[in-house]
Amino acid sequence: MTIDESRLDSIIDEYNAEQGSLISILQDVQAEYKYLPREALEYVAGRLDIPRVQVFGVATFFKAFSLKPKGRRQIHVCMGTACHVRGSKKVLEEFERKLGIEAGSTTKDGEYTLETVNCVGACALGPVVMNNEKYHGQMTPIKVEDLLKKV
Amino acid sequence: MKLKSGKELEAFRKKILAKKNPDKPCITVCGGPGCLARQCLEVRDAFVNEISSRGLADKVDIRTTGCHGYCEMGPIALVFPEGIFYQKLNVKDVGEIVEETIVNNRIVKRLLYSDETGRQVKIEKEIPFYKKQMRLLLSSNSKIDPHIFEDYLAIGGYTALAKVLTGMKPTEVLEEVKKSGLRGRGGGGFPTGRKWESTRDAKGDIKYVICNADEGDPGAFMDRSILEGNPHSVLEGMIIGAYAMGSNEGYVYVRNEYPLALKNVTIAIKQAREAGLLGENILGSGFGFDVKVNRGGGAFVCGESTALMASLEGKPGEPRAKYIHTSEKGLWDRPSNLNNVETWANVPLIINNGQGWFAGIGTESSKGTKVFSLVGKIKNTGLVEVPMGMTLREIIFDIGGGIPDGKAFKAVQTGGPSGGCIPESLIDMPVDYEQLTNAGSMMGSGGMIVMDEDTCMVDLARYFTNFLQGESCGKCTPCREGLLRMGEILTGITEGRGRMEDLSLIEDLSGVLKDASLCGLGTTAANPVISTMKYFRDEYVAHIRDRKCPAGVCRELITYGIDAGSCTGCGQCLKNCPSGAIEGEKKKPHVLDTAKCIKCGICYDVCKFDAVRKE
């Protein structure tokens, strides 16, 4: 894909092109594209003057990054301990059944990405599911269908 | 405006306080993680609209604050000057609160907290959840808007910094912190003063002071709430620490999943810089220090000091062996000191009140208070701050209100994935670093996950093992391979393929993990397994020998069925069954075909007549 170099430059310059800011820079790049396009990674490596292998290493080491495009709607099922003891696994399995995909993947139409998250810190509401930025608390398998219907 | 001396800071504080009218009504809306998830901002906006549409904008302040702790009751609002505690608010309640409490000076009784006897409580500190707490760190949250610098000054912010920079030598600061007995709140519990001392004594002109805000333990959100609610207290602690250690550069490493903490600390740093509390020549002392913010990438292992520092250098967060401590060679191979959010937030309190005061709180070996996130199968979910040495029973039953739905307490898990499970027999144990370690668990960062009779301890051990296996960086073999095999064995047991000899195999593997792993993730990874095997061995045996899961959790070991006597034929289970395993006519007992059943448990959850049985 073609990337907007001037946009990348402005992100990189915000961090003075510091090598130590690689993770923050990649976060911002991902916020722009919703994933990390290969071309953008190569460009960042060049600008920060670090080997591509290091940039790729960081991009694949940290969970926050994705090398594949994400769906328009991102469903995050919290699998923190508080949610686990309140049955988050059953909720996740219902999402997997309803969407026909496994956690960590995107539906073929590019609409949904289903992911797990270690803890969102809203333990009082567990099990918690995040639909894009919105929290849904006290989730149960039977609430899954309604949540998916909501736009 | 740059404050050039301690005197200017005090003069500025006086000006702020002179402008504040303590009798002016103020509606304080909690904006902590739990309340945010319950749409508290809509409630806040409703207050703003209501107040302005009544032309009261000049007469009433509205403040959005950090977490008040009582997440179970969110959204929460306090109405000052009295401090009336309104709970479980809805946008529809706002008009009534403004009309009754603000305009007519009356209480809206239906929105008050009522205890189990039905007695209504008006003020926060009279509520059982708050009564036994000692909220040295958290109580400031409800008094300040984290975006307003003047709010922090109004509650005495940066007095400790001024005291240090205008009247104490770095060695005196160090001694004060050492004598206070403060220990790291992030996991290991290492004495903070000694840690500082080794960084100060290390050779090198450039030294780093780092705040670990990569709170990765699932079920823990203490640091998030402090950093979101009172970011200046953390910065103040860091500046004081930097002065004691002779450091001029600092970092705050914030967890990526905490965007609000990131935002609030970034704003606070900007404000502190503008006020001359960060940067060169702070308060005219000649001492300079500045802080940068870095974001984590969602890796649990980055809570480990060397992994965190690797990540700050823009590298994958892999730990290294610590033959040489990070206090000597840490970030960019320079002396570096790492403490977590809560540790830093304690520092201004110690300086302001004196080490003797701090050392007077807590137990022989553990001083001060500790913030715990009390979550799981507990009535009052939330953040609690108690003096070290309070018993688990007091925390779980007096503050936490015990177990919901009339279930029995089974165990409490402390210390995150590196911690262990503490059974009911030890519930009168006072909580401090040593006691928790002796019980096979640890303080960790302060997660406290309560479990009831419906929690399977083998499943929980499997959960933590799988979590850690996923988070293992893969650099060292014992952790990478050991956790994988441990997970396989535990999964086998939960799926009915366990053998009795698996138990000794787990013990062997645990020993290897503990002795041979590179970093703390691996060396403590077996704690959840070992502690559950120690205290709940009969559950393991039931899974292996009897092929039964006593708690009814492990899917392969349970079967669902419908009790014809209790089934009313309401059709709820049939309607919701995803695999078409249930049949039956309306108003007649239904039948479950175990061959088609995928054991998702939905029928069990939806049945209102307890007719679906698990065996």
Coordinates of N, CA and C in Angstrom, one line a residue, chain A residues 15 18-24 27-28 54 57-58 61-64 79-82 84-86 89-90 93-94 97 117-125 134-135 138 141-142, chain B residues 33-34 37 71 218-219 221 224 255-256 292 294-299 302 311-317 375-377 381 449 459 463-464 467 471 473 555 576 598 600 602 605-606:
Chain A
Y15 N 8.2 13.0 18.4 CA 9.1 12.3 19.3 C 10.6 12.6 19.0
E18 N 13.4 10.0 18.2 CA 14.2 9.2 19.2 C 14.0 7.8 19.1
Q19 N 15.1 7.0 19.2 CA 15.0 5.5 19.1 C 14.2 5.0 20.2
G20 N 14.4 5.6 21.4 CA 13.7 5.1 22.6 C 12.2 5.3 22.5
S21 N 11.7 6.1 21.6 CA 10.3 6.3 21.5 C 9.6 5.4 20.4
L22 N 10.3 4.4 20.0 CA 9.8 3.5 18.9 C 8.4 3.0 19.2
I23 N 8.2 2.5 20.5 CA 6.9 2.0 20.8 C 5.8 3.0 20.7
S24 N 6.1 4.2 21.3 CA 5.1 5.2 21.2 C 4.8 5.6 19.7
Q27 N 2.6 3.1 18.2 CA 1.3 3.2 18.6 C 0.5 4.2 17.8
D28 N 1.2 5.4 17.6 CA 0.5 6.5 16.8 C 0.3 6.1 15.4
Q54 N 14.8 -4.9 14.1 CA 14.4 -4.4 15.5 C 13.0 -3.9 15.5
G57 N 10.8 -6.7 15.2 CA 10.8 -7.5 16.5 C 9.9 -6.8 17.5
V58 N 9.9 -5.5 17.6 CA 9.0 -4.8 18.5 C 7.6 -4.9 18.1
F61 N 6.5 -8.4 19.0 CA 6.6 -8.8 20.4 C 5.5 -8.3 21.3
F62 N 5.1 -7.0 21.0 CA 4.0 -6.4 21.9 C 2.6 -6.7 21.3
K63 N 1.8 -7.1 22.3 CA 0.4 -7.4 21.9 C -0.4 -6.3 21.3
A64 N 0.0 -5.0 21.7 CA -0.7 -3.9 21.2 C -0.7 -3.7 19.7
M79 N -10.3 -10.9 29.9 CA -10.1 -12.2 30.5 C -9.3 -12.0 31.8
G80 N -9.4 -10.9 32.4 CA -8.7 -10.7 33.7 C -9.3 -11.7 34.7
T81 N -8.6 -11.8 35.8 CA -8.9 -12.8 36.8 C -10.3 -12.6 37.4
A82 N -10.7 -11.3 37.6 CA -12.0 -11.0 38.2 C -13.1 -11.4 37.2
H84 N -12.6 -13.7 34.8 CA -12.5 -15.1 34.6 C -13.4 -15.9 35.7
V85 N -13.2 -15.5 37.0 CA -14.0 -16.2 38.0 C -15.5 -15.9 37.9
R86 N -15.9 -14.9 37.1 CA -17.3 -14.6 36.9 C -17.8 -15.1 35.5
K89 N -15.1 -16.8 30.1 CA -14.7 -17.7 29.1 C -16.0 -18.1 28.3
K90 N -17.1 -18.3 29.0 CA -18.4 -18.6 28.4 C -18.8 -17.5 27.4
E93 N -16.6 -17.6 24.3 CA -17.0 -18.8 23.4 C -18.3 -18.4 22.6
E94 N -19.2 -17.7 23.3 CA -20.4 -17.3 22.6 C -20.1 -16.4 21.4
R97 N -18.8 -18.4 18.6 CA -19.8 -19.1 17.9 C -20.6 -18.2 17.0
V117 N -8.5 -9.4 26.1 CA -7.6 -8.4 26.8 C -7.4 -8.9 28.2
N118 N -6.2 -8.6 28.7 CA -5.8 -9.2 30.1 C -6.6 -8.6 31.2
C119 N -6.9 -7.3 31.1 CA -7.7 -6.6 32.2 C -7.9 -5.2 31.7
V120 N -9.1 -4.7 31.8 CA -9.4 -3.3 31.5 C -9.6 -2.5 32.8
G121 N -9.5 -3.1 33.9 CA -9.6 -2.4 35.2 C -11.0 -2.0 35.6
A122 N -12.0 -2.6 35.0 CA -13.3 -2.3 35.4 C -13.9 -3.5 36.0
C123 N -13.2 -4.0 37.0 CA -13.5 -5.4 37.6 C -14.8 -5.4 38.3
A124 N -15.4 -4.3 38.7 CA -16.7 -4.3 39.4 C -17.8 -4.7 38.4
L125 N -17.5 -4.5 37.1 CA -18.6 -4.8 36.1 C -18.4 -6.2 35.5
K134 N -16.5 1.4 23.9 CA -17.6 1.3 24.9 C -17.6 0.1 25.8
Y135 N -17.7 0.3 27.1 CA -17.7 -0.9 28.0 C -19.1 -1.5 28.1
Q138 N -21.2 -6.8 33.3 CA -22.1 -8.0 33.6 C -22.6 -8.8 32.4
P141 N -23.5 -15.0 28.2 CA -23.6 -15.4 26.8 C -24.9 -14.9 26.1
I142 N -26.0 -14.9 26.8 CA -27.2 -14.5 26.1 C -27.3 -13.0 25.8
Chain B
P33 N -12.3 4.3 36.7 CA -12.5 3.2 35.7 C -13.9 2.6 35.8
G34 N -14.3 2.3 37.0 CA -15.6 1.6 37.2 C -16.7 2.5 36.9
A37 N -17.0 3.2 33.1 CA -17.6 2.1 32.4 C -19.1 2.2 32.6
C71 N -16.4 1.1 43.5 CA -16.8 0.8 42.1 C -18.2 0.2 42.1
P218 N -3.7 -8.9 36.0 CA -5.2 -8.8 35.8 C -5.9 -8.7 37.1
G219 N -6.9 -7.9 37.1 CA -7.7 -7.8 38.3 C -7.1 -6.7 39.3
F221 N -6.1 -2.5 39.6 CA -6.2 -1.2 39.0 C -5.9 -0.1 40.0
R224 N -3.5 2.6 38.3 CA -4.3 3.3 37.3 C -5.0 4.4 38.0
R255 N 1.0 1.9 31.0 CA 0.4 0.8 30.3 C -0.5 1.3 29.2
N256 N -0.4 0.7 28.0 CA -1.1 1.1 26.8 C -2.6 1.1 27.0
K292 N 9.8 12.3 31.0 CA 9.2 11.9 29.7 C 8.2 10.8 29.9
N294 N 6.5 7.4 28.4 CA 6.5 6.4 27.3 C 5.4 5.4 27.5
R295 N 4.9 4.9 26.4 CA 3.8 4.0 26.5 C 4.2 2.5 26.4
G296 N 3.6 1.7 27.1 CA 3.9 0.2 27.0 C 3.3 -0.3 25.8
G297 N 3.5 -1.6 25.5 CA 3.0 -2.2 24.3 C 2.1 -3.4 24.6
G298 N 1.7 -3.5 25.9 CA 0.8 -4.6 26.2 C 1.5 -5.9 26.5
A299 N 2.6 -5.8 27.2 CA 3.4 -7.0 27.5 C 3.5 -7.1 29.0
C302 N 6.9 -6.7 30.9 CA 7.5 -5.4 31.0 C 7.3 -4.8 32.4
S311 N 12.4 -2.0 26.8 CA 11.3 -1.4 26.1 C 11.4 0.1 26.0
L312 N 11.9 0.7 27.0 CA 12.2 2.2 27.0 C 13.2 2.6 26.0
E313 N 14.1 1.6 25.7 CA 15.1 1.8 24.7 C 14.6 1.5 23.3
G314 N 13.4 1.2 23.2 CA 12.8 0.9 21.8 C 13.1 -0.5 21.4
K315 N 13.3 -1.4 22.3 CA 13.6 -2.8 21.9 C 12.4 -3.7 22.5
P316 N 12.4 -4.9 22.0 CA 11.4 -5.9 22.5 C 11.6 -6.0 24.0
G317 N 10.6 -6.2 24.8 CA 10.7 -6.2 26.3 C 11.2 -7.5 26.8
V375 N -11.7 -7.6 44.2 CA -12.6 -8.0 43.1 C -12.9 -9.5 43.1
G376 N -13.7 -9.9 42.2 CA -14.1 -11.3 42.0 C -15.5 -11.5 42.7
K377 N -15.6 -12.6 43.5 CA -16.9 -12.9 44.1 C -17.0 -12.2 45.4
T381 N -17.2 -4.6 45.4 CA -16.0 -4.5 44.5 C -15.4 -3.1 44.6
I449 N -8.2 -11.2 44.6 CA -9.4 -11.7 43.9 C -10.1 -12.8 44.8
D459 N -8.9 -25.2 37.7 CA -9.2 -24.4 36.5 C -8.4 -23.1 36.7
Y463 N -5.7 -21.4 34.4 CA -5.9 -20.0 33.9 C -4.6 -19.2 34.0
F464 N -4.0 -19.2 35.3 CA -2.8 -18.4 35.5 C -1.7 -18.9 34.7
F467 N -2.1 -17.9 31.2 CA -1.8 -16.5 31.1 C -0.3 -16.2 31.0
E471 N 2.3 -14.8 28.1 CA 3.1 -13.6 28.4 C 4.6 -13.8 28.5
C473 N 8.2 -14.2 27.6 CA 8.9 -13.6 26.4 C 9.6 -14.6 25.5
R555 N -15.6 -28.3 32.0 CA -16.6 -28.7 31.1 C -16.6 -30.2 30.8
N576 N -32.6 -20.5 23.9 CA -31.3 -20.0 23.9 C -30.2 -21.0 23.6
I598 N -23.2 -29.0 23.9 CA -21.8 -28.5 23.9 C -21.4 -28.0 25.2
C600 N -22.2 -25.4 27.0 CA -21.9 -23.9 27.1 C -22.4 -23.3 28.3
I602 N -25.4 -22.1 28.9 CA -26.4 -21.1 28.8 C -27.7 -21.5 29.4
D605 N -27.7 -21.0 33.0 CA -27.7 -19.5 33.4 C -29.1 -18.9 33.2
V606 N -29.8 -19.4 32.2 CA -31.1 -18.7 31.9 C -32.3 -19.3 32.7

